[in-house]
Amino acid sequence: MLAVRSALFNACFMILTPLFSLLVILFRPFGFSASWFWAKLWSNTIFVLLRLLCAIRIKIEGREHLPEHACVVVAKHQSAAETVAMPILVPPYTWILKRELFNIPFFGWALALMGTIGIRRGSPREAIKQVISDGSKKLDEGRWVVIFPEGTRSAVGTAGNYQPGGVILAHKAEVGILPLAHNAGALWPKRGFIKKPGTITFRFLPYIPADEVKSIHRNELLKRLQNDIEAATRELGG
């Protein structure tokens, strides 16, 4: 039965994601907010289906840590679930992702039209320059910036190599950092067909204000973020 439910959910996900992506594309000429409406509705719809078909609920902790102004969100990357959930977790934002994702029909095209920062990972120096330039511009416009410092999804119980892009951007743009931990990989595994019943908990950790970001050495802050995010992830079972 679990396999059947997962198959139904996966089929719905594969149908609805291109459909909502097309709506994001079609409404983009009417402004960012018009497209954002459909992106957020996609997120909510997927999680309603996840609850109905796979008995997976979501819980959001630490909302009190969200600042009133745009910042850099540094998030754990374990699953597709956190990607789907992001529009309902934080205010309107832009992602920093690998540029190859723009090649995905409809979904990738929608990402590009929404101003996602697509970097070429084969050229780290140029990627950092782009993150600073484009990310600072989005932050100045009041758009939050979301980055997965591991660059790719890590298996449950493991940590990828945290990259300093988010820390560098926050320092250069003089904004704060909001860490995000979760256990999504335990229920929606990396490349996993079966979705396991339970609760995905997204936990925002204490906000690190801009003045603190500026006063701490980059490597020290990156290590602190990694330790805090990974510890919270393990505590949640991720």
mmCIF file of C-alpha atoms in Angstrom:
data_model
loop_
_atom_site.group_PDB
_atom_site.id
_atom_site.type_symbol
_atom_site.label_atom_id
_atom_site.label_comp_id
_atom_site.label_asym_id
_atom_site.label_seq_id
_atom_site.Cartn_x
_atom_site.Cartn_y
_atom_site.Cartn_z
ATOM 1 C CA MET A 1 0.000 0.000 0.000
ATOM 2 C CA LEU A 2 2.874 2.386 0.805
ATOM 3 C CA ALA A 3 4.314 1.809 -2.661
ATOM 4 C CA VAL A 4 0.931 2.462 -4.303
ATOM 5 C CA ARG A 5 0.441 5.687 -2.336
ATOM 6 C CA SER A 6 3.961 6.828 -3.208
ATOM 7 C CA ALA A 7 3.380 6.019 -6.872
ATOM 8 C CA LEU A 8 0.184 8.089 -6.893
ATOM 9 C CA PHE A 9 1.936 11.004 -5.238
ATOM 10 C CA ASN A 10 4.897 10.817 -7.620
ATOM 11 C CA ALA A 11 2.539 10.798 -10.606
ATOM 12 C CA CYS A 12 0.674 13.850 -9.289
ATOM 13 C CA PHE A 13 3.965 15.608 -8.598
ATOM 14 C CA MET A 14 5.214 14.960 -12.139
ATOM 15 C CA ILE A 15 1.971 16.309 -13.622
ATOM 16 C CA LEU A 16 1.408 19.309 -11.355
ATOM 17 C CA THR A 17 4.961 20.662 -11.316
ATOM 18 C CA PRO A 18 5.129 21.398 -15.082
ATOM 19 C CA LEU A 19 1.547 22.719 -14.959
ATOM 20 C CA PHE A 20 2.242 25.205 -12.168
ATOM 21 C CA SER A 21 5.589 26.084 -13.768
ATOM 22 C CA LEU A 22 3.723 27.000 -16.945
ATOM 23 C CA LEU A 23 1.398 29.235 -14.929
ATOM 24 C CA VAL A 24 4.417 30.924 -13.333
ATOM 25 C CA ILE A 25 5.809 31.559 -16.826
ATOM 26 C CA LEU A 26 2.525 32.825 -18.285
ATOM 27 C CA PHE A 27 1.892 35.246 -15.417
ATOM 28 C CA ARG A 28 5.472 36.593 -15.262
ATOM 29 C CA PRO A 29 4.688 39.561 -17.590
ATOM 30 C CA PHE A 30 2.221 40.770 -14.924
ATOM 31 C CA GLY A 31 4.977 41.088 -12.324
ATOM 32 C CA PHE A 32 6.825 38.975 -9.802
ATOM 33 C CA SER A 33 3.900 38.851 -7.362
ATOM 34 C CA ALA A 34 1.597 37.354 -9.992
ATOM 35 C CA SER A 35 4.025 34.505 -10.650
ATOM 36 C CA TRP A 36 4.823 34.116 -6.956
ATOM 37 C CA PHE A 37 1.134 33.393 -6.274
ATOM 38 C CA TRP A 38 1.335 30.270 -8.446
ATOM 39 C CA ALA A 39 4.693 29.200 -7.011
ATOM 40 C CA LYS A 40 3.286 29.354 -3.488
ATOM 41 C CA LEU A 41 0.076 27.583 -4.527
ATOM 42 C CA TRP A 42 2.192 24.807 -6.088
ATOM 43 C CA SER A 43 4.037 24.386 -2.799
ATOM 44 C CA ASN A 44 0.843 24.235 -0.755
ATOM 45 C CA THR A 45 -0.823 21.855 -3.224
ATOM 46 C CA ILE A 46 2.087 19.407 -3.190
ATOM 47 C CA PHE A 47 2.109 19.280 0.595
ATOM 48 C CA VAL A 48 -1.649 18.754 0.752
ATOM 49 C CA LEU A 49 -1.211 15.771 -1.576
ATOM 50 C CA LEU A 50 1.749 14.562 0.467
ATOM 51 C CA ARG A 51 -0.457 14.554 3.563
ATOM 52 C CA LEU A 52 -3.456 12.913 1.887
ATOM 53 C CA LEU A 53 -1.586 10.263 -0.102
ATOM 54 C CA CYS A 54 1.527 9.581 1.966
ATOM 55 C CA ALA A 55 0.503 10.635 5.494
ATOM 56 C CA ILE A 56 3.376 13.118 5.648
ATOM 57 C CA ARG A 57 2.711 16.312 7.534
ATOM 58 C CA ILE A 58 4.931 19.336 7.967
ATOM 59 C CA LYS A 59 5.791 21.268 11.096
ATOM 60 C CA ILE A 60 7.566 24.618 11.133
ATOM 61 C CA GLU A 61 9.581 25.615 14.201
ATOM 62 C CA GLY A 62 11.429 28.830 14.981
ATOM 63 C CA ARG A 63 9.288 31.249 12.990
ATOM 64 C CA GLU A 64 10.093 33.821 15.656
ATOM 65 C CA HIS A 65 13.656 33.916 14.319
ATOM 66 C CA LEU A 66 12.611 35.290 10.917
ATOM 67 C CA PRO A 67 13.746 38.925 10.625
ATOM 68 C CA GLU A 68 11.499 41.653 9.255
ATOM 69 C CA HIS A 69 13.903 42.394 6.416
ATOM 70 C CA ALA A 70 15.573 40.425 3.632
ATOM 71 C CA CYS A 71 18.454 38.151 4.582
ATOM 72 C CA VAL A 72 20.400 35.110 3.409
ATOM 73 C CA VAL A 73 18.826 31.744 4.288
ATOM 74 C CA VAL A 74 21.419 28.982 4.651
ATOM 75 C CA ALA A 75 19.558 25.666 4.476
ATOM 76 C CA LYS A 76 20.297 21.976 4.844
ATOM 77 C CA HIS A 77 19.863 20.032 1.589
ATOM 78 C CA GLN A 78 18.673 16.417 1.905
ATOM 79 C CA SER A 79 15.612 16.033 -0.261
ATOM 80 C CA ALA A 80 13.360 17.556 -2.885
ATOM 81 C CA ALA A 81 10.964 18.388 -0.038
ATOM 82 C CA GLU A 82 12.799 21.505 1.161
ATOM 83 C CA THR A 83 12.873 22.796 -2.406
ATOM 84 C CA VAL A 84 9.115 22.346 -2.708
ATOM 85 C CA ALA A 85 8.467 23.807 0.748
ATOM 86 C CA MET A 86 10.572 26.951 0.452
ATOM 87 C CA PRO A 87 7.792 29.220 -0.939
ATOM 88 C CA ILE A 88 5.715 28.560 2.186
ATOM 89 C CA LEU A 89 8.669 28.799 4.563
ATOM 90 C CA VAL A 90 10.130 32.221 3.744
ATOM 91 C CA PRO A 91 8.986 35.484 2.100
ATOM 92 C CA PRO A 92 9.515 35.990 -1.660
ATOM 93 C CA TYR A 93 13.069 34.960 -2.449
ATOM 94 C CA THR A 94 15.545 33.972 -5.085
ATOM 95 C CA TRP A 95 17.557 30.763 -5.070
ATOM 96 C CA ILE A 96 21.232 30.256 -5.741
ATOM 97 C CA LEU A 97 21.346 27.026 -7.744
ATOM 98 C CA LYS A 98 23.435 25.266 -10.352
ATOM 99 C CA ARG A 99 22.746 26.714 -13.788
ATOM 100 C CA GLU A 100 22.045 23.282 -15.302
ATOM 101 C CA LEU A 101 18.633 23.267 -13.613
ATOM 102 C CA PHE A 102 17.458 25.934 -16.070
ATOM 103 C CA ASN A 103 17.469 23.223 -18.746
ATOM 104 C CA ILE A 104 14.588 21.333 -17.112
ATOM 105 C CA PRO A 105 11.497 21.927 -19.278
ATOM 106 C CA PHE A 106 8.953 24.269 -17.672
ATOM 107 C CA PHE A 107 10.317 24.033 -14.109
ATOM 108 C CA GLY A 108 13.799 25.237 -15.083
ATOM 109 C CA TRP A 109 12.389 27.879 -17.397
ATOM 110 C CA ALA A 110 10.189 29.169 -14.570
ATOM 111 C CA LEU A 111 13.204 29.321 -12.260
ATOM 112 C CA ALA A 112 15.088 31.426 -14.794
ATOM 113 C CA LEU A 113 12.180 33.828 -15.338
ATOM 114 C CA MET A 114 11.762 34.311 -11.583
ATOM 115 C CA GLY A 115 15.311 35.647 -11.310
ATOM 116 C CA THR A 116 17.002 32.579 -9.860
ATOM 117 C CA ILE A 117 20.777 32.974 -9.675
ATOM 118 C CA GLY A 118 22.185 30.126 -11.757
ATOM 119 C CA ILE A 119 25.891 29.568 -11.213
ATOM 120 C CA ARG A 120 28.418 27.487 -13.116
ATOM 121 C CA ARG A 121 29.984 25.253 -10.495
ATOM 122 C CA GLY A 122 32.970 24.474 -12.705
ATOM 123 C CA SER A 123 34.296 28.004 -12.200
ATOM 124 C CA PRO A 124 34.291 28.761 -8.437
ATOM 125 C CA ARG A 125 35.860 32.210 -8.774
ATOM 126 C CA GLU A 126 33.282 33.374 -11.323
ATOM 127 C CA ALA A 127 30.483 31.728 -9.328
ATOM 128 C CA ILE A 128 31.384 33.696 -6.191
ATOM 129 C CA LYS A 129 31.487 36.949 -8.167
ATOM 130 C CA GLN A 130 28.035 36.210 -9.568
ATOM 131 C CA VAL A 131 26.640 35.285 -6.151
ATOM 132 C CA ILE A 132 27.889 38.565 -4.682
ATOM 133 C CA SER A 133 26.757 40.718 -7.611
ATOM 134 C CA ASP A 134 23.341 39.189 -8.324
ATOM 135 C CA GLY A 135 22.613 38.266 -4.716
ATOM 136 C CA SER A 136 23.345 41.779 -3.440
ATOM 137 C CA LYS A 137 21.055 43.228 -6.081
ATOM 138 C CA LYS A 138 18.177 40.944 -5.059
ATOM 139 C CA LEU A 139 18.700 41.739 -1.371
ATOM 140 C CA ASP A 140 18.676 45.463 -2.141
ATOM 141 C CA GLU A 141 15.325 44.919 -3.854
ATOM 142 C CA GLY A 142 13.979 43.325 -0.684
ATOM 143 C CA ARG A 143 14.128 39.759 -1.994
ATOM 144 C CA TRP A 144 15.461 37.071 0.342
ATOM 145 C CA VAL A 145 18.227 34.799 -0.949
ATOM 146 C CA VAL A 146 18.191 31.036 -0.288
ATOM 147 C CA ILE A 147 21.326 28.937 -0.652
ATOM 148 C CA PHE A 148 22.126 25.285 0.007
ATOM 149 C CA PRO A 149 25.779 25.467 1.115
ATOM 150 C CA GLU A 150 26.381 21.755 0.462
ATOM 151 C CA GLY A 151 25.595 22.327 -3.214
ATOM 152 C CA THR A 152 23.896 18.959 -3.592
ATOM 153 C CA ARG A 153 21.677 16.718 -1.492
ATOM 154 C CA SER A 154 23.352 14.726 1.274
ATOM 155 C CA ALA A 155 22.167 11.399 2.641
ATOM 156 C CA VAL A 156 20.501 11.227 6.036
ATOM 157 C CA GLY A 157 23.095 11.304 8.801
ATOM 158 C CA THR A 158 25.796 12.822 6.603
ATOM 159 C CA ALA A 159 26.994 16.319 5.754
ATOM 160 C CA GLY A 160 28.281 17.629 2.460
ATOM 161 C CA ASN A 161 31.157 20.064 2.074
ATOM 162 C CA TYR A 162 29.755 23.434 3.156
ATOM 163 C CA GLN A 163 30.760 26.179 0.731
ATOM 164 C CA PRO A 164 31.221 29.821 1.861
ATOM 165 C CA GLY A 165 29.084 31.523 -0.820
ATOM 166 C CA GLY A 166 26.205 32.412 1.502
ATOM 167 C CA VAL A 167 28.521 33.746 4.190
ATOM 168 C CA ILE A 168 30.468 35.838 1.687
ATOM 169 C CA LEU A 169 27.258 37.247 0.205
ATOM 170 C CA ALA A 170 25.849 38.185 3.629
ATOM 171 C CA HIS A 171 29.130 39.875 4.562
ATOM 172 C CA LYS A 172 29.414 41.840 1.322
ATOM 173 C CA ALA A 173 25.727 42.818 1.238
ATOM 174 C CA GLU A 174 25.751 43.654 4.962
ATOM 175 C CA VAL A 175 22.754 41.476 5.799
ATOM 176 C CA GLY A 176 22.096 38.754 8.351
ATOM 177 C CA ILE A 177 21.936 34.982 8.008
ATOM 178 C CA LEU A 178 19.035 32.686 8.908
ATOM 179 C CA PRO A 179 20.031 28.995 9.279
ATOM 180 C CA LEU A 180 17.471 26.283 8.456
ATOM 181 C CA ALA A 181 17.619 22.628 9.524
ATOM 182 C CA HIS A 182 15.125 19.828 8.806
ATOM 183 C CA ASN A 183 14.641 16.060 8.605
ATOM 184 C CA ALA A 184 13.052 15.893 5.135
ATOM 185 C CA GLY A 185 15.460 13.247 3.874
ATOM 186 C CA ALA A 186 14.229 10.744 6.454
ATOM 187 C CA LEU A 187 10.719 10.736 4.938
ATOM 188 C CA TRP A 188 11.324 11.866 1.342
ATOM 189 C CA PRO A 189 14.723 10.268 0.689
ATOM 190 C CA LYS A 190 17.251 11.469 -1.841
ATOM 191 C CA ARG A 191 16.283 9.768 -5.134
ATOM 192 C CA GLY A 192 13.807 7.721 -3.085
ATOM 193 C CA PHE A 193 10.607 6.415 -4.662
ATOM 194 C CA ILE A 194 8.905 5.514 -1.380
ATOM 195 C CA LYS A 195 7.652 8.366 0.807
ATOM 196 C CA LYS A 196 7.542 7.337 4.465
ATOM 197 C CA PRO A 197 4.689 8.463 6.776
ATOM 198 C CA GLY A 198 5.567 10.917 9.517
ATOM 199 C CA THR A 199 6.273 14.592 10.102
ATOM 200 C CA ILE A 200 8.830 16.696 8.268
ATOM 201 C CA THR A 201 10.000 19.367 10.672
ATOM 202 C CA PHE A 202 11.591 22.540 9.358
ATOM 203 C CA ARG A 203 13.468 24.349 12.120
ATOM 204 C CA PHE A 204 14.734 27.909 11.789
ATOM 205 C CA LEU A 205 17.707 28.469 14.066
ATOM 206 C CA PRO A 206 18.502 31.802 15.754
ATOM 207 C CA TYR A 207 19.071 34.626 13.300
ATOM 208 C CA ILE A 208 22.632 35.943 12.975
ATOM 209 C CA PRO A 209 22.386 39.727 12.510
ATOM 210 C CA ALA A 210 24.455 41.667 9.979
ATOM 211 C CA ASP A 211 26.808 43.214 12.535
ATOM 212 C CA GLU A 212 27.646 39.771 13.911
ATOM 213 C CA VAL A 213 28.208 38.404 10.387
ATOM 214 C CA LYS A 214 30.622 41.257 9.751
ATOM 215 C CA SER A 215 32.557 40.786 12.987
ATOM 216 C CA ILE A 216 33.184 37.026 12.692
ATOM 217 C CA HIS A 217 35.851 35.584 10.411
ATOM 218 C CA ARG A 218 34.352 33.896 7.359
ATOM 219 C CA ASN A 219 35.716 30.406 8.077
ATOM 220 C CA GLU A 220 34.706 30.580 11.726
ATOM 221 C CA LEU A 221 31.157 31.604 10.821
ATOM 222 C CA LEU A 222 30.872 28.900 8.166
ATOM 223 C CA LYS A 223 32.032 26.279 10.663
ATOM 224 C CA ARG A 224 29.538 27.564 13.223
ATOM 225 C CA LEU A 225 26.700 27.385 10.695
ATOM 226 C CA GLN A 226 27.638 23.857 9.703
ATOM 227 C CA ASN A 227 27.855 22.680 13.317
ATOM 228 C CA ASP A 228 24.540 24.279 14.295
ATOM 229 C CA ILE A 229 22.611 23.121 11.203
ATOM 230 C CA GLU A 230 23.975 19.582 11.327
ATOM 231 C CA ALA A 231 23.357 19.254 15.083
ATOM 232 C CA ALA A 232 19.754 20.410 14.701
ATOM 233 C CA THR A 233 19.264 18.142 11.678
ATOM 234 C CA ARG A 234 20.464 15.100 13.637
ATOM 235 C CA GLU A 235 18.250 16.066 16.577
ATOM 236 C CA LEU A 236 15.257 16.064 14.215
ATOM 237 C CA GLY A 237 16.248 12.646 12.849
ATOM 238 C CA GLY A 238 17.668 13.858 9.534
#
